[in-house]
Every structure is written in C-alpha cells, then in structure tokens.
Amino acid sequence: MRVVENGMSQLSLAVDLAGLRLRNPTLNAAGVLGISSPLLRRVYEAGAGAVVTKSIGPRPRAGHPNPTVSAVECGLLNAMGLPNPGAGYFAEEIRKLKDVGVPVVASFFGESVEAFAETAMVLAEAGADALELNCSCPNVEEEMGMLGADPAGVERVTAAVKGAVDPPVFVKLTPNVADIAEVARAAEQGGADAVTAVNTLLALAVDADLRRPVLANVTGGLSGPALKPVALRCVWEVAEAVDIPVIGCGGVSGWRDAVEFLLCGASAVEVGTALMTKGLDVFRDIPEGIRGYMEEQGFGEVGEIVGLAHEG
Ligand code: DHB
C-alpha cells in the first residue's frame, strides 16, 4: 500500500529482476539501438531501467542480404539474420557501459550449446549484469533458430549457460510454438532466473507488383502493435506456468501497454519497435505514465500490480 507522509506519496517504480535492481520497469528490446555503447548509453540516459544489447554471437556475423526490414500494417517485419561484431569485440562495449554505471543485459546466441555457453562467459566476464539467452530468433536455419521451439533443447542450453556464468540468465521465448508454457517450464527447469515473453512472430510480406516476398529471407519476425495481443496472451500463460519473473515484450509503445503487461504477470517490459516510431522519449513517458496510474489507483510499488489481472 502507498505510504503517505507529510502529504507526499512515497511511490517507488523500482523493480527487482532476479537480483537485478532496476530504477523503473522499462528496458529496450534486444536488437533496437543495442549495437554500440554510445547508443545504449543514450537509452539509459533517456530513462530506461536497464539496457539490452543487440544479440551477440561467438564471432562476427554479416547477417542476411537486403531487404531486411519492411513496414507492415500495425508493425514491422525484419529478418536481419543476427548480424553482430562477435563477443570478443562487444565485450569492450560492455566495459565502456559499466565504466559509466549503466546496468547491462547482454543478449546472446550461439550455433551450439557450447557456443551459447562460451559466448555467455565472454559477456559475463566483460561485466554484463544479466544475460538474455536468445534461442528464439525466427530467421536462422541452424539449430540456434529452432532451439526455442524444443523444450528439451531449451532446458539443455539454459542449464549449460547457467553452469558457465554467475549473472542471472533470462531466457527469451518464441511465440512460434503451440504451447509456450511448456517451453517456459523447460527454461525454469534448466535454471533460468527469468523469462522474456516474447520474441517476434514468424510472418511474411509480399509485393504484389514484383510478385515476390518483400524480404530477401522470405519470412521475418513481426513486432510492434500487431504483436501486442499475442504477447499479452503469452505473458499470461507463462506467468501461470512458472515461479520466476516474466519480462514482457511485444508491442509496448505507451504506459497503458506497459500496465497491461504488468497486470498479466510481467515484472518489467521491453520496448522495441516503438523506439523507432516514437523515439527515446518513451523511456520518460512510460515510467511517468505508470507513476500516474499508481498514484491514481493507490499503489505504492510496481510489484503490487504484477499479475493482478489473474486474481478474482
Ligand atoms: C532477428 C532476430 C530476432 O531474435 C528477431 O526476433 C527478429 C530478427 C534477426 O536478427 O534476424
């Protein structure tokens, strides 16, 4: 309950994500503005509770040929193919962020269980405060893309990473499965400290004039407002299935979206596509809006809202 002293409300937006303390429950989603330390520093200075890097793999990777992005109704379709400079290079970017006190969640992937663990070790060694295991990219053919749909694989890779690093490990789940609760339970069983729900939804855009798919990769991942109802359903099901915190992701562009995710059981939210449409101001507007909602509804801490829609 809200404590009122001298007419001033003692309202806190801080949240605890498996030991990672955030000043407010917002982060950028992996892949958006996460490719360099100056950009991530701007995300934090704009107001985010912590920052999430672009997904980093064990070695440099070029990604898919263009076109890699297409605007669609109510969202964005992309198939970048996980381009990144490799963990060795990116470790230095993480160090630069830690030098200026930015809380960093390092998103990472590998093409084998061993590569996942090795990459995680490099990023943890560089000072990442938490790791987000991306086993749910929809755009790669290799094992790393399929892994997120296989509960046994998710448990195995999570356990391998947990055995290799100290910081908390968040497992990012794909919505492209029949039963996301089963995959979430597998991640928890493997030792995940939290799960992020969800990554992008497998989709396609076609150009009627060219009579061809728009993206060079043919299919891509759908993000933005079109994804929100799917993501809310996923957060709802995952929150009922596991006892670890859930981080909501998918179509959050304003404070009301964020509150909806909290009510469904998310402890924090990641903002991706809206950073491109609305800019960094979302990291001021969303926490302010959550604060206003809490004041109006009489809540003192964000945790009091988490999962409320499941009650009664
Ligand atoms: C890519 C990776 C993702 O995890 C995603 O959701 C969408 C695109 C990519 O790099 O292709």
mmCIF file of N, CA and C and ligand atoms in Angstrom, residues 30-31 54-55 61 63-64 68 78-83 107 134-140 172 198-201 217 220-223, ligand 1:
data_model
loop_
_atom_site.group_PDB
_atom_site.id
_atom_site.type_symbol
_atom_site.label_atom_id
_atom_site.label_comp_id
_atom_site.label_asym_id
_atom_site.label_seq_id
_atom_site.Cartn_x
_atom_site.Cartn_y
_atom_site.Cartn_z
ATOM 1 N N ALA A 30 15.986 -6.247 -27.228
ATOM 2 C CA ALA A 30 17.206 -6.612 -27.948
ATOM 3 C C ALA A 30 17.035 -6.300 -29.434
ATOM 4 N N GLY A 31 18.103 -5.835 -30.045
ATOM 5 C CA GLY A 31 18.068 -5.593 -31.490
ATOM 6 C C GLY A 31 17.786 -4.152 -31.845
ATOM 7 N N LYS A 54 22.159 -5.688 -28.536
ATOM 8 C CA LYS A 54 21.777 -6.494 -29.684
ATOM 9 C C LYS A 54 22.272 -7.918 -29.420
ATOM 10 N N SER A 55 21.649 -8.916 -30.021
ATOM 11 C CA SER A 55 22.100 -10.293 -29.775
ATOM 12 C C SER A 55 23.508 -10.490 -30.324
ATOM 13 N N ARG A 61 29.372 -11.777 -37.573
ATOM 14 C CA ARG A 61 28.404 -12.403 -38.474
ATOM 15 C C ARG A 61 27.777 -11.310 -39.323
ATOM 16 N N GLY A 63 25.010 -11.375 -41.322
ATOM 17 C CA GLY A 63 23.549 -11.292 -41.393
ATOM 18 C C GLY A 63 23.048 -11.512 -42.805
ATOM 19 N N HIS A 64 21.744 -11.322 -43.003
ATOM 20 C CA HIS A 64 21.116 -11.585 -44.299
ATOM 21 C C HIS A 64 21.305 -10.416 -45.264
ATOM 22 N N THR A 68 16.048 -6.261 -45.478
ATOM 23 C CA THR A 68 15.944 -6.967 -44.195
ATOM 24 C C THR A 68 14.795 -6.454 -43.337
ATOM 25 N N ASN A 78 11.069 -7.970 -39.771
ATOM 26 C CA ASN A 78 12.509 -7.911 -40.039
ATOM 27 C C ASN A 78 13.151 -9.282 -40.037
ATOM 28 N N ALA A 79 14.164 -9.404 -40.884
ATOM 29 C CA ALA A 79 14.981 -10.618 -40.915
ATOM 30 C C ALA A 79 16.420 -10.166 -41.122
ATOM 31 N N MET A 80 17.027 -9.700 -40.025
ATOM 32 C CA MET A 80 18.397 -9.198 -40.099
ATOM 33 C C MET A 80 19.390 -10.352 -40.222
ATOM 34 N N GLY A 81 19.039 -11.494 -39.628
ATOM 35 C CA GLY A 81 19.946 -12.643 -39.639
ATOM 36 C C GLY A 81 21.041 -12.541 -38.587
ATOM 37 N N LEU A 82 20.708 -11.889 -37.479
ATOM 38 C CA LEU A 82 21.615 -11.786 -36.334
ATOM 39 C C LEU A 82 23.002 -11.223 -36.679
ATOM 40 N N PRO A 83 23.060 -10.116 -37.443
ATOM 41 C CA PRO A 83 24.376 -9.515 -37.715
ATOM 42 C C PRO A 83 24.948 -8.964 -36.411
ATOM 43 N N SER A 107 22.246 -9.605 -24.562
ATOM 44 C CA SER A 107 21.514 -10.610 -25.330
ATOM 45 C C SER A 107 22.541 -11.408 -26.138
ATOM 46 N N ASN A 134 19.001 -15.685 -26.326
ATOM 47 C CA ASN A 134 18.111 -15.619 -27.494
ATOM 48 C C ASN A 134 18.136 -16.959 -28.233
ATOM 49 N N CYS A 135 17.195 -17.810 -27.877
ATOM 50 C CA CYS A 135 17.088 -19.100 -28.568
ATOM 51 C C CYS A 135 15.858 -19.051 -29.455
ATOM 52 N N SER A 136 15.412 -17.820 -29.768
ATOM 53 C CA SER A 136 14.103 -17.694 -30.411
ATOM 54 C C SER A 136 14.084 -16.773 -31.623
ATOM 55 N N CYS A 137 15.251 -16.564 -32.242
ATOM 56 C CA CYS A 137 15.271 -15.785 -33.479
ATOM 57 C C CYS A 137 14.551 -16.577 -34.567
ATOM 58 N N PRO A 138 13.602 -15.956 -35.262
ATOM 59 C CA PRO A 138 12.845 -16.720 -36.264
ATOM 60 C C PRO A 138 13.549 -16.825 -37.607
ATOM 61 N N ASN A 139 14.735 -16.203 -37.748
ATOM 62 C CA ASN A 139 15.307 -16.020 -39.095
ATOM 63 C C ASN A 139 16.569 -16.798 -39.405
ATOM 64 N N VAL A 140 16.871 -17.800 -38.645
ATOM 65 C CA VAL A 140 18.085 -18.551 -38.955
ATOM 66 C C VAL A 140 17.766 -20.034 -39.093
ATOM 67 N N LYS A 172 14.764 -15.800 -23.488
ATOM 68 C CA LYS A 172 13.747 -15.142 -24.319
ATOM 69 C C LYS A 172 12.998 -16.179 -25.145
ATOM 70 N N VAL A 198 7.633 -11.829 -25.409
ATOM 71 C CA VAL A 198 8.113 -12.828 -26.345
ATOM 72 C C VAL A 198 9.004 -12.189 -27.396
ATOM 73 N N ASN A 199 9.661 -13.043 -28.161
ATOM 74 C CA ASN A 199 10.384 -12.626 -29.357
ATOM 75 C C ASN A 199 9.355 -12.396 -30.495
ATOM 76 N N THR A 200 9.844 -12.142 -31.694
ATOM 77 C CA THR A 200 8.927 -11.799 -32.790
ATOM 78 C C THR A 200 8.169 -13.013 -33.329
ATOM 79 N N LEU A 201 7.070 -12.694 -33.996
ATOM 80 C CA LEU A 201 6.178 -13.717 -34.538
ATOM 81 C C LEU A 201 6.515 -13.940 -36.017
ATOM 82 N N ASN A 217 15.031 -12.766 -47.100
ATOM 83 C CA ASN A 217 14.943 -14.036 -46.364
ATOM 84 C C ASN A 217 13.565 -14.691 -46.505
ATOM 85 N N GLY A 220 10.087 -13.271 -41.962
ATOM 86 C CA GLY A 220 10.757 -12.433 -40.964
ATOM 87 C C GLY A 220 9.985 -12.447 -39.665
ATOM 88 N N GLY A 221 10.455 -11.665 -38.702
ATOM 89 C CA GLY A 221 9.803 -11.595 -37.394
ATOM 90 C C GLY A 221 8.948 -10.338 -37.303
ATOM 91 N N LEU A 222 7.685 -10.509 -36.917
ATOM 92 C CA LEU A 222 6.754 -9.385 -36.785
ATOM 93 C C LEU A 222 6.815 -8.817 -35.371
ATOM 94 N N SER A 223 6.972 -7.483 -35.284
ATOM 95 C CA SER A 223 6.992 -6.799 -33.990
ATOM 96 C C SER A 223 6.042 -5.612 -34.055
HETATM 97 C C1 DHB B 1 16.276 -11.269 -35.741
HETATM 98 C C2 DHB B 1 16.481 -11.839 -34.511
HETATM 99 C C3 DHB B 1 15.433 -11.934 -33.626
HETATM 100 O O1 DHB B 1 15.556 -12.511 -32.411
HETATM 101 C C4 DHB B 1 14.178 -11.441 -34.007
HETATM 102 O O2 DHB B 1 13.171 -11.539 -33.155
HETATM 103 C C5 DHB B 1 13.985 -10.866 -35.229
HETATM 104 C C6 DHB B 1 15.052 -10.762 -36.102
HETATM 105 C C7 DHB B 1 17.371 -11.217 -36.744
HETATM 106 O O3 DHB B 1 18.497 -10.830 -36.420
HETATM 107 O O4 DHB B 1 17.102 -11.630 -37.869
#
